[in-house]
Amino acid sequence: MSVVDVERHGIVAISEGDHEAAYRATEWLRSSRSASVTSRSMAPIRMHVEALRRFGGLSPRALIGGQFVPGPGDRTQLSVGVAGFGLFDAEDEPTCASRLWNQPFTIGLPSEFARSVARTLGEGPQLPSGMLTIDRAGFDPMNSSEMVFAQTASVLQAVLVARVGGEDADEAARAVVRTW
């Protein structure tokens, strides 16, 4: 795990591998976009990003993770899993620890946030051909928003593109966080 801290903007924790924030999706938001290049032979990559913004007394935060599986063709398929409960129906849902905050996340991606994640992934830097599946997420009922989920998705996308291209994922994350 690495932590990228950009003063007066935010902090993100980036990890590769599996994460305990796996949730069961009851719906999938699917789309596709043109790929940057055809995938070369490579193994699937699973990454997740936790973000914590800094706004005076507010601390917007989010956790998003997924897997990119290279594939044939000239398109990147995007699938964002939507949890079967809403933001305000989550009090009995499981939680997972936060690496950046003292309170846990509720595991899942309610539709209120899933749409902004899907929209962001459809607009950001292009991955090679294959499939990106978002199936790990955590939110804070008080400190999460569509905006922080979109920003966290943009960091995840940037670090995946960097990792696939053999570039520094921390630098890619830092570049995105500086725009916040």
Short mmCIF file of N, CA and C in Angstrom, two decimals:
data_model
loop_
_atom_site.label_atom_id
_atom_site.label_comp_id
_atom_site.label_asym_id
_atom_site.label_seq_id
_atom_site.Cartn_x
_atom_site.Cartn_y
_atom_site.Cartn_z
N MET A 1 0.85 -1.18 0.00
CA MET A 1 0.00 0.00 0.00
C MET A 1 0.89 1.23 0.00
N SER A 2 0.47 2.22 -0.77
CA SER A 2 1.16 3.51 -0.73
C SER A 2 0.13 4.60 -0.42
N VAL A 3 0.62 5.67 0.19
CA VAL A 3 -0.22 6.80 0.54
C VAL A 3 0.32 8.03 -0.15
N VAL A 4 -0.54 8.73 -0.87
CA VAL A 4 -0.18 9.96 -1.57
C VAL A 4 -0.93 11.09 -0.89
N ASP A 5 -0.18 12.03 -0.32
CA ASP A 5 -0.76 13.14 0.43
C ASP A 5 -0.41 14.43 -0.29
N VAL A 6 -1.42 15.13 -0.78
CA VAL A 6 -1.22 16.40 -1.46
C VAL A 6 -1.79 17.49 -0.57
N GLU A 7 -0.90 18.28 0.01
CA GLU A 7 -1.29 19.29 0.98
C GLU A 7 -2.39 20.20 0.43
N ARG A 8 -3.39 20.46 1.27
CA ARG A 8 -4.55 21.31 0.98
C ARG A 8 -5.48 20.75 -0.11
N HIS A 9 -5.30 19.51 -0.47
CA HIS A 9 -6.16 18.89 -1.47
C HIS A 9 -6.79 17.60 -0.96
N GLY A 10 -5.94 16.64 -0.62
CA GLY A 10 -6.47 15.37 -0.16
C GLY A 10 -5.38 14.34 -0.02
N ILE A 11 -5.80 13.19 0.44
CA ILE A 11 -4.88 12.07 0.63
C ILE A 11 -5.55 10.82 0.08
N VAL A 12 -4.78 9.97 -0.57
CA VAL A 12 -5.30 8.71 -1.10
C VAL A 12 -4.38 7.57 -0.70
N ALA A 13 -4.99 6.43 -0.42
CA ALA A 13 -4.27 5.19 -0.17
C ALA A 13 -4.52 4.28 -1.36
N ILE A 14 -3.46 3.78 -1.96
CA ILE A 14 -3.55 2.95 -3.16
C ILE A 14 -3.00 1.57 -2.83
N SER A 15 -3.76 0.54 -3.15
CA SER A 15 -3.31 -0.82 -2.90
C SER A 15 -3.63 -1.70 -4.10
N GLU A 16 -2.80 -2.70 -4.25
CA GLU A 16 -3.02 -3.70 -5.27
C GLU A 16 -3.46 -4.99 -4.58
N GLY A 17 -4.24 -5.79 -5.25
CA GLY A 17 -4.70 -7.04 -4.68
C GLY A 17 -6.14 -6.95 -4.20
N ASP A 18 -6.55 -7.97 -3.50
CA ASP A 18 -7.94 -8.05 -3.06
C ASP A 18 -8.20 -7.09 -1.90
N HIS A 19 -9.47 -6.84 -1.64
CA HIS A 19 -9.87 -5.96 -0.55
C HIS A 19 -11.13 -6.51 0.08
N GLU A 20 -11.28 -6.30 1.37
CA GLU A 20 -12.42 -6.82 2.12
C GLU A 20 -13.74 -6.12 1.81
N ALA A 21 -13.72 -5.09 0.99
CA ALA A 21 -14.94 -4.33 0.68
C ALA A 21 -15.72 -4.91 -0.49
N ALA A 22 -15.64 -6.23 -0.68
CA ALA A 22 -16.42 -6.89 -1.74
C ALA A 22 -17.90 -6.85 -1.36
N TYR A 23 -18.74 -6.58 -2.33
CA TYR A 23 -20.18 -6.53 -2.08
C TYR A 23 -20.92 -7.24 -3.20
N ARG A 24 -22.13 -7.64 -2.91
CA ARG A 24 -22.97 -8.30 -3.91
C ARG A 24 -23.75 -7.24 -4.67
N ALA A 25 -23.55 -7.18 -5.94
CA ALA A 25 -24.27 -6.22 -6.78
C ALA A 25 -25.61 -6.81 -7.18
N THR A 26 -26.65 -5.99 -7.12
CA THR A 26 -27.96 -6.44 -7.56
C THR A 26 -28.31 -5.86 -8.92
N GLU A 27 -27.45 -4.96 -9.39
CA GLU A 27 -27.62 -4.32 -10.70
C GLU A 27 -26.22 -3.93 -11.18
N TRP A 28 -26.06 -3.87 -12.50
CA TRP A 28 -24.78 -3.47 -13.08
C TRP A 28 -25.01 -2.32 -14.04
N LEU A 29 -24.22 -1.28 -13.88
CA LEU A 29 -24.21 -0.17 -14.85
C LEU A 29 -23.11 -0.50 -15.85
N ARG A 30 -23.51 -0.77 -17.09
CA ARG A 30 -22.54 -1.23 -18.10
C ARG A 30 -22.43 -0.22 -19.22
N SER A 31 -21.21 -0.06 -19.70
CA SER A 31 -20.95 0.79 -20.86
C SER A 31 -19.65 0.33 -21.49
N SER A 32 -19.31 0.93 -22.60
CA SER A 32 -18.01 0.65 -23.22
C SER A 32 -17.50 1.94 -23.85
N ARG A 33 -16.23 1.97 -24.07
CA ARG A 33 -15.60 3.12 -24.70
C ARG A 33 -14.42 2.63 -25.51
N SER A 34 -13.94 3.47 -26.39
CA SER A 34 -12.79 3.05 -27.20
C SER A 34 -11.59 2.85 -26.29
N ALA A 35 -10.77 1.88 -26.64
CA ALA A 35 -9.59 1.55 -25.84
C ALA A 35 -8.40 2.37 -26.32
N SER A 36 -7.43 2.56 -25.43
CA SER A 36 -6.24 3.30 -25.80
C SER A 36 -5.42 2.51 -26.81
N VAL A 37 -5.27 1.23 -26.59
CA VAL A 37 -4.57 0.32 -27.49
C VAL A 37 -5.13 -1.07 -27.26
N THR A 38 -4.83 -1.98 -28.15
CA THR A 38 -5.19 -3.37 -27.93
C THR A 38 -4.32 -3.91 -26.80
N SER A 39 -4.90 -4.68 -25.92
CA SER A 39 -4.15 -5.21 -24.78
C SER A 39 -3.02 -6.11 -25.23
N ARG A 40 -1.89 -5.91 -24.59
CA ARG A 40 -0.81 -6.86 -24.78
C ARG A 40 -1.01 -7.97 -23.76
N SER A 41 -0.25 -9.01 -23.87
CA SER A 41 -0.40 -10.12 -22.94
C SER A 41 0.01 -9.67 -21.54
N MET A 42 -0.94 -9.65 -20.65
CA MET A 42 -0.66 -9.26 -19.28
C MET A 42 -1.69 -9.91 -18.37
N ALA A 43 -1.35 -9.99 -17.10
CA ALA A 43 -2.25 -10.57 -16.12
C ALA A 43 -3.30 -9.54 -15.70
N PRO A 44 -4.43 -10.00 -15.21
CA PRO A 44 -5.43 -9.07 -14.65
C PRO A 44 -4.81 -8.28 -13.49
N ILE A 45 -5.32 -7.07 -13.29
CA ILE A 45 -4.85 -6.20 -12.22
C ILE A 45 -6.03 -5.83 -11.34
N ARG A 46 -5.89 -6.04 -10.04
CA ARG A 46 -6.92 -5.63 -9.08
C ARG A 46 -6.31 -4.56 -8.21
N MET A 47 -6.97 -3.39 -8.17
CA MET A 47 -6.49 -2.28 -7.35
C MET A 47 -7.68 -1.64 -6.64
N HIS A 48 -7.37 -0.92 -5.57
CA HIS A 48 -8.39 -0.13 -4.90
C HIS A 48 -7.76 1.14 -4.35
N VAL A 49 -8.61 2.16 -4.24
CA VAL A 49 -8.18 3.48 -3.80
C VAL A 49 -9.15 3.97 -2.73
N GLU A 50 -8.58 4.46 -1.65
CA GLU A 50 -9.37 5.15 -0.63
C GLU A 50 -8.97 6.62 -0.67
N ALA A 51 -9.94 7.51 -0.67
CA ALA A 51 -9.66 8.94 -0.72
C ALA A 51 -10.27 9.64 0.47
N LEU A 52 -9.55 10.65 0.95
CA LEU A 52 -10.02 11.51 2.02
C LEU A 52 -9.72 12.94 1.59
N ARG A 53 -10.77 13.73 1.44
CA ARG A 53 -10.63 15.14 1.06
C ARG A 53 -10.49 16.00 2.29
N ARG A 54 -10.06 17.22 2.08
CA ARG A 54 -9.90 18.15 3.21
C ARG A 54 -10.65 19.43 2.91
N PHE A 55 -11.73 19.68 3.65
CA PHE A 55 -12.53 20.88 3.51
C PHE A 55 -12.81 21.46 4.89
N GLY A 56 -11.83 22.10 5.50
CA GLY A 56 -12.05 22.65 6.83
C GLY A 56 -12.49 21.57 7.79
N GLY A 57 -13.71 21.65 8.30
CA GLY A 57 -14.22 20.67 9.24
C GLY A 57 -14.85 19.45 8.59
N LEU A 58 -15.00 19.46 7.28
CA LEU A 58 -15.60 18.33 6.56
C LEU A 58 -14.51 17.38 6.09
N SER A 59 -14.85 16.11 6.01
CA SER A 59 -13.90 15.10 5.55
C SER A 59 -14.56 14.13 4.58
N PRO A 60 -14.90 14.57 3.37
CA PRO A 60 -15.49 13.65 2.40
C PRO A 60 -14.53 12.50 2.11
N ARG A 61 -15.08 11.29 2.04
CA ARG A 61 -14.22 10.13 1.81
C ARG A 61 -14.96 9.03 1.07
N ALA A 62 -14.19 8.18 0.41
CA ALA A 62 -14.76 7.09 -0.38
C ALA A 62 -13.71 6.01 -0.58
N LEU A 63 -14.17 4.81 -0.88
CA LEU A 63 -13.32 3.67 -1.20
C LEU A 63 -13.90 3.00 -2.44
N ILE A 64 -13.04 2.80 -3.45
CA ILE A 64 -13.48 2.12 -4.67
C ILE A 64 -12.38 1.16 -5.12
N GLY A 65 -12.79 -0.02 -5.55
CA GLY A 65 -11.83 -0.99 -6.07
C GLY A 65 -12.43 -1.78 -7.20
N GLY A 66 -11.55 -2.31 -8.00
CA GLY A 66 -12.01 -3.12 -9.12
C GLY A 66 -10.89 -3.88 -9.76
N GLN A 67 -11.25 -4.60 -10.81
CA GLN A 67 -10.29 -5.42 -11.54
C GLN A 67 -10.35 -5.10 -13.01
N PHE A 68 -9.17 -4.93 -13.61
CA PHE A 68 -9.06 -4.78 -15.05
C PHE A 68 -8.51 -6.08 -15.62
N VAL A 69 -9.25 -6.65 -16.56
CA VAL A 69 -8.83 -7.87 -17.24
C VAL A 69 -8.61 -7.53 -18.71
N PRO A 70 -7.37 -7.60 -19.19
CA PRO A 70 -7.11 -7.31 -20.60
C PRO A 70 -7.87 -8.27 -21.51
N GLY A 71 -8.24 -7.79 -22.68
CA GLY A 71 -8.97 -8.64 -23.61
C GLY A 71 -8.78 -8.18 -25.04
N PRO A 72 -9.31 -8.94 -25.96
CA PRO A 72 -9.17 -8.62 -27.38
C PRO A 72 -10.08 -7.46 -27.79
N GLY A 73 -9.83 -6.93 -28.97
CA GLY A 73 -10.72 -5.92 -29.53
C GLY A 73 -10.18 -4.52 -29.36
N ASP A 74 -11.06 -3.55 -29.60
CA ASP A 74 -10.66 -2.15 -29.55
C ASP A 74 -11.53 -1.35 -28.58
N ARG A 75 -12.19 -2.06 -27.63
CA ARG A 75 -13.07 -1.41 -26.66
C ARG A 75 -12.69 -1.82 -25.25
N THR A 76 -12.96 -0.94 -24.32
CA THR A 76 -12.87 -1.25 -22.90
C THR A 76 -14.30 -1.32 -22.38
N GLN A 77 -14.66 -2.45 -21.84
CA GLN A 77 -15.98 -2.65 -21.25
C GLN A 77 -15.92 -2.20 -19.79
N LEU A 78 -16.92 -1.45 -19.36
CA LEU A 78 -16.98 -0.95 -17.99
C LEU A 78 -18.22 -1.50 -17.30
N SER A 79 -18.04 -2.05 -16.09
CA SER A 79 -19.16 -2.57 -15.31
C SER A 79 -19.01 -2.07 -13.88
N VAL A 80 -20.03 -1.37 -13.41
CA VAL A 80 -20.03 -0.84 -12.05
C VAL A 80 -21.17 -1.51 -11.30
N GLY A 81 -20.83 -2.24 -10.26
CA GLY A 81 -21.84 -2.94 -9.47
C GLY A 81 -22.58 -1.99 -8.54
N VAL A 82 -23.89 -2.13 -8.50
CA VAL A 82 -24.73 -1.31 -7.63
C VAL A 82 -25.23 -2.20 -6.49
N ALA A 83 -25.01 -1.75 -5.27
CA ALA A 83 -25.46 -2.50 -4.10
C ALA A 83 -26.99 -2.52 -4.05
N GLY A 84 -27.52 -3.51 -3.38
CA GLY A 84 -28.97 -3.69 -3.29
C GLY A 84 -29.63 -2.87 -2.21
N PHE A 85 -28.97 -1.86 -1.70
CA PHE A 85 -29.56 -1.00 -0.68
C PHE A 85 -29.17 0.45 -0.98
N GLY A 86 -29.94 1.36 -0.45
CA GLY A 86 -29.67 2.77 -0.66
C GLY A 86 -28.81 3.36 0.45
N LEU A 87 -28.38 4.55 0.23
CA LEU A 87 -27.51 5.26 1.17
C LEU A 87 -28.11 5.30 2.57
N PHE A 88 -29.39 5.54 2.67
CA PHE A 88 -30.02 5.69 3.98
C PHE A 88 -30.63 4.39 4.52
N ASP A 89 -30.37 3.28 3.82
CA ASP A 89 -30.86 1.97 4.27
C ASP A 89 -29.72 1.06 4.70
N ALA A 90 -28.57 1.63 5.03
CA ALA A 90 -27.35 0.83 5.18
C ALA A 90 -26.91 0.58 6.61
N GLU A 91 -27.72 0.93 7.59
CA GLU A 91 -27.23 0.85 8.97
C GLU A 91 -26.89 -0.56 9.44
N ASP A 92 -27.49 -1.60 8.87
CA ASP A 92 -27.19 -2.97 9.28
C ASP A 92 -26.24 -3.68 8.33
N GLU A 93 -25.68 -2.96 7.37
CA GLU A 93 -24.77 -3.57 6.40
C GLU A 93 -23.38 -3.75 7.02
N PRO A 94 -22.59 -4.70 6.51
CA PRO A 94 -21.24 -4.93 7.03
C PRO A 94 -20.33 -3.71 6.79
N THR A 95 -19.27 -3.64 7.57
CA THR A 95 -18.31 -2.55 7.45
C THR A 95 -16.90 -3.10 7.22
N CYS A 96 -16.01 -2.21 6.83
CA CYS A 96 -14.60 -2.55 6.71
C CYS A 96 -13.78 -1.36 7.22
N ALA A 97 -12.57 -1.65 7.62
CA ALA A 97 -11.72 -0.61 8.19
C ALA A 97 -11.30 0.41 7.13
N SER A 98 -11.08 1.62 7.59
CA SER A 98 -10.51 2.68 6.76
C SER A 98 -9.03 2.78 7.09
N ARG A 99 -8.21 3.02 6.09
CA ARG A 99 -6.78 3.20 6.32
C ARG A 99 -6.43 4.66 6.59
N LEU A 100 -7.36 5.57 6.29
CA LEU A 100 -7.07 6.99 6.40
C LEU A 100 -7.91 7.71 7.46
N TRP A 101 -8.85 7.03 8.07
CA TRP A 101 -9.79 7.68 8.99
C TRP A 101 -10.06 6.75 10.16
N ASN A 102 -10.58 7.27 11.24
CA ASN A 102 -10.80 6.46 12.43
C ASN A 102 -12.15 5.75 12.46
N GLN A 103 -12.99 5.96 11.47
CA GLN A 103 -14.29 5.29 11.40
C GLN A 103 -14.31 4.33 10.21
N PRO A 104 -15.01 3.19 10.34
CA PRO A 104 -15.07 2.24 9.22
C PRO A 104 -15.97 2.74 8.09
N PHE A 105 -15.85 2.08 6.96
CA PHE A 105 -16.74 2.29 5.82
C PHE A 105 -17.87 1.27 5.88
N THR A 106 -19.04 1.64 5.39
CA THR A 106 -20.10 0.67 5.11
C THR A 106 -19.76 0.08 3.75
N ILE A 107 -19.76 -1.24 3.66
CA ILE A 107 -19.39 -1.92 2.41
C ILE A 107 -20.54 -1.85 1.42
N GLY A 108 -20.23 -1.44 0.19
CA GLY A 108 -21.22 -1.39 -0.88
C GLY A 108 -21.13 -0.09 -1.66
N LEU A 109 -21.83 -0.05 -2.77
CA LEU A 109 -21.88 1.13 -3.62
C LEU A 109 -23.34 1.40 -3.99
N PRO A 110 -24.02 2.21 -3.16
CA PRO A 110 -25.42 2.53 -3.45
C PRO A 110 -25.56 3.26 -4.79
N SER A 111 -26.73 3.17 -5.36
CA SER A 111 -26.97 3.78 -6.68
C SER A 111 -26.68 5.28 -6.66
N GLU A 112 -26.85 5.93 -5.50
CA GLU A 112 -26.57 7.37 -5.42
C GLU A 112 -25.13 7.68 -5.83
N PHE A 113 -24.21 6.74 -5.56
CA PHE A 113 -22.80 6.96 -5.87
C PHE A 113 -22.35 6.20 -7.12
N ALA A 114 -23.00 5.09 -7.41
CA ALA A 114 -22.59 4.25 -8.54
C ALA A 114 -22.69 5.01 -9.87
N ARG A 115 -23.71 5.82 -10.03
CA ARG A 115 -23.86 6.57 -11.29
C ARG A 115 -22.70 7.52 -11.52
N SER A 116 -22.24 8.20 -10.47
CA SER A 116 -21.12 9.13 -10.64
C SER A 116 -19.83 8.37 -10.93
N VAL A 117 -19.66 7.19 -10.36
CA VAL A 117 -18.48 6.37 -10.66
C VAL A 117 -18.51 5.95 -12.12
N ALA A 118 -19.65 5.45 -12.59
CA ALA A 118 -19.77 5.01 -13.99
C ALA A 118 -19.52 6.16 -14.95
N ARG A 119 -20.08 7.31 -14.66
CA ARG A 119 -19.90 8.49 -15.52
C ARG A 119 -18.42 8.90 -15.58
N THR A 120 -17.75 8.92 -14.44
CA THR A 120 -16.34 9.29 -14.39
C THR A 120 -15.48 8.31 -15.18
N LEU A 121 -15.72 7.02 -15.02
CA LEU A 121 -14.92 6.02 -15.74
C LEU A 121 -15.12 6.12 -17.25
N GLY A 122 -16.27 6.59 -17.67
CA GLY A 122 -16.54 6.74 -19.10
C GLY A 122 -15.87 7.96 -19.71
N GLU A 123 -15.34 8.85 -18.87
CA GLU A 123 -14.77 10.10 -19.37
C GLU A 123 -13.27 10.24 -19.16
N GLY A 124 -12.68 9.46 -18.28
CA GLY A 124 -11.28 9.64 -17.89
C GLY A 124 -10.31 9.05 -18.90
N PRO A 125 -9.06 8.88 -18.47
CA PRO A 125 -8.05 8.31 -19.37
C PRO A 125 -8.43 6.90 -19.80
N GLN A 126 -8.04 6.57 -21.00
CA GLN A 126 -8.45 5.29 -21.58
C GLN A 126 -7.53 4.15 -21.16
N LEU A 127 -8.15 3.05 -20.85
CA LEU A 127 -7.44 1.80 -20.60
C LEU A 127 -7.30 1.05 -21.92
N PRO A 128 -6.43 0.05 -21.98
CA PRO A 128 -6.39 -0.82 -23.16
C PRO A 128 -7.69 -1.62 -23.28
N SER A 129 -7.81 -2.37 -24.33
CA SER A 129 -9.01 -3.20 -24.50
C SER A 129 -9.09 -4.22 -23.39
N GLY A 130 -10.31 -4.49 -22.97
CA GLY A 130 -10.54 -5.44 -21.89
C GLY A 130 -11.78 -5.08 -21.11
N MET A 131 -11.81 -5.48 -19.83
CA MET A 131 -12.98 -5.27 -18.97
C MET A 131 -12.54 -4.71 -17.63
N LEU A 132 -13.13 -3.59 -17.24
CA LEU A 132 -12.94 -3.03 -15.90
C LEU A 132 -14.23 -3.23 -15.12
N THR A 133 -14.12 -3.95 -14.00
CA THR A 133 -15.27 -4.24 -13.16
C THR A 133 -15.07 -3.62 -11.79
N ILE A 134 -15.98 -2.77 -11.38
CA ILE A 134 -15.95 -2.16 -10.04
C ILE A 134 -16.83 -3.02 -9.14
N ASP A 135 -16.20 -3.71 -8.18
CA ASP A 135 -16.93 -4.63 -7.31
C ASP A 135 -16.48 -4.56 -5.86
N ARG A 136 -15.74 -3.52 -5.52
CA ARG A 136 -15.31 -3.24 -4.15
C ARG A 136 -15.62 -1.78 -3.88
N ALA A 137 -16.24 -1.49 -2.76
CA ALA A 137 -16.54 -0.09 -2.43
C ALA A 137 -16.90 0.03 -0.96
N GLY A 138 -16.68 1.22 -0.45
CA GLY A 138 -17.09 1.54 0.90
C GLY A 138 -17.45 3.01 0.96
N PHE A 139 -18.44 3.32 1.79
CA PHE A 139 -18.88 4.71 1.90
C PHE A 139 -19.14 5.05 3.36
N ASP A 140 -19.19 6.33 3.62
CA ASP A 140 -19.50 6.86 4.94
C ASP A 140 -20.86 7.55 4.81
N PRO A 141 -21.88 7.09 5.52
CA PRO A 141 -23.21 7.69 5.36
C PRO A 141 -23.24 9.20 5.60
N MET A 142 -22.32 9.72 6.39
CA MET A 142 -22.29 11.15 6.69
C MET A 142 -21.29 11.92 5.83
N ASN A 143 -20.21 11.28 5.42
CA ASN A 143 -19.11 12.01 4.76
C ASN A 143 -18.82 11.56 3.34
N SER A 144 -19.72 10.85 2.72
CA SER A 144 -19.54 10.48 1.31
C SER A 144 -20.53 11.26 0.46
N SER A 145 -20.14 11.46 -0.80
CA SER A 145 -20.99 12.19 -1.74
C SER A 145 -20.70 11.72 -3.15
N GLU A 146 -21.55 12.11 -4.07
CA GLU A 146 -21.29 11.81 -5.48
C GLU A 146 -19.95 12.38 -5.91
N MET A 147 -19.64 13.60 -5.46
CA MET A 147 -18.40 14.25 -5.85
C MET A 147 -17.17 13.47 -5.40
N VAL A 148 -17.12 13.05 -4.14
CA VAL A 148 -15.93 12.34 -3.67
C VAL A 148 -15.82 10.97 -4.31
N PHE A 149 -16.94 10.35 -4.65
CA PHE A 149 -16.87 9.07 -5.37
C PHE A 149 -16.36 9.28 -6.80
N ALA A 150 -16.80 10.34 -7.46
CA ALA A 150 -16.28 10.64 -8.80
C ALA A 150 -14.78 10.91 -8.73
N GLN A 151 -14.35 11.66 -7.75
CA GLN A 151 -12.93 11.97 -7.62
C GLN A 151 -12.11 10.71 -7.31
N THR A 152 -12.64 9.85 -6.47
CA THR A 152 -11.94 8.61 -6.14
C THR A 152 -11.88 7.70 -7.36
N ALA A 153 -12.96 7.64 -8.13
CA ALA A 153 -12.96 6.85 -9.37
C ALA A 153 -11.93 7.37 -10.35
N SER A 154 -11.75 8.69 -10.41
CA SER A 154 -10.75 9.25 -11.33
C SER A 154 -9.34 8.87 -10.91
N VAL A 155 -9.10 8.79 -9.61
CA VAL A 155 -7.78 8.33 -9.14
C VAL A 155 -7.59 6.86 -9.47
N LEU A 156 -8.60 6.03 -9.21
CA LEU A 156 -8.49 4.61 -9.53
C LEU A 156 -8.19 4.41 -11.01
N GLN A 157 -8.90 5.12 -11.85
CA GLN A 157 -8.68 4.98 -13.29
C GLN A 157 -7.27 5.42 -13.67
N ALA A 158 -6.80 6.51 -13.11
CA ALA A 158 -5.45 7.01 -13.42
C ALA A 158 -4.37 6.02 -12.97
N VAL A 159 -4.54 5.42 -11.78
CA VAL A 159 -3.51 4.49 -11.32
C VAL A 159 -3.55 3.18 -12.11
N LEU A 160 -4.73 2.76 -12.54
CA LEU A 160 -4.80 1.57 -13.40
C LEU A 160 -4.12 1.82 -14.75
N VAL A 161 -4.40 2.97 -15.35
CA VAL A 161 -3.77 3.32 -16.63
C VAL A 161 -2.25 3.37 -16.45
N ALA A 162 -1.78 3.98 -15.36
CA ALA A 162 -0.34 4.06 -15.10
C ALA A 162 0.25 2.67 -14.91
N ARG A 163 -0.41 1.86 -14.12
CA ARG A 163 0.10 0.50 -13.84
C ARG A 163 0.17 -0.33 -15.10
N VAL A 164 -0.87 -0.28 -15.92
CA VAL A 164 -0.89 -1.02 -17.19
C VAL A 164 0.23 -0.53 -18.12
N GLY A 165 0.48 0.76 -18.10
CA GLY A 165 1.52 1.34 -18.96
C GLY A 165 2.92 1.30 -18.39
N GLY A 166 3.08 0.69 -17.22
CA GLY A 166 4.40 0.60 -16.62
C GLY A 166 4.90 1.91 -16.02
N GLU A 167 3.97 2.82 -15.72
CA GLU A 167 4.34 4.12 -15.15
C GLU A 167 4.10 4.12 -13.64
N ASP A 168 4.52 5.17 -12.97
CA ASP A 168 4.40 5.30 -11.53
C ASP A 168 2.97 5.63 -11.13
N ALA A 169 2.31 4.70 -10.44
CA ALA A 169 0.91 4.89 -10.03
C ALA A 169 0.79 6.03 -9.01
N ASP A 170 1.76 6.17 -8.12
CA ASP A 170 1.70 7.25 -7.13
C ASP A 170 1.74 8.62 -7.81
N GLU A 171 2.57 8.77 -8.81
CA GLU A 171 2.64 10.05 -9.53
C GLU A 171 1.34 10.32 -10.28
N ALA A 172 0.75 9.28 -10.85
CA ALA A 172 -0.55 9.44 -11.54
C ALA A 172 -1.61 9.90 -10.54
N ALA A 173 -1.62 9.30 -9.35
CA ALA A 173 -2.57 9.68 -8.32
C ALA A 173 -2.32 11.12 -7.87
N ARG A 174 -1.07 11.46 -7.66
CA ARG A 174 -0.72 12.83 -7.23
C ARG A 174 -1.21 13.85 -8.24
N ALA A 175 -1.05 13.58 -9.53
CA ALA A 175 -1.49 14.51 -10.57
C ALA A 175 -3.00 14.75 -10.51
N VAL A 176 -3.76 13.68 -10.23
CA VAL A 176 -5.22 13.83 -10.15
C VAL A 176 -5.61 14.59 -8.88
N VAL A 177 -5.02 14.23 -7.75
CA VAL A 177 -5.38 14.86 -6.48
C VAL A 177 -5.05 16.36 -6.51
N ARG A 178 -4.01 16.74 -7.21
CA ARG A 178 -3.68 18.18 -7.32
C ARG A 178 -4.79 18.98 -7.99
N THR A 179 -5.65 18.35 -8.78
CA THR A 179 -6.73 19.05 -9.46
C THR A 179 -7.93 19.27 -8.56
N TRP A 180 -7.97 18.67 -7.39
CA TRP A 180 -9.11 18.78 -6.49
C TRP A 180 -9.18 20.14 -5.86
#
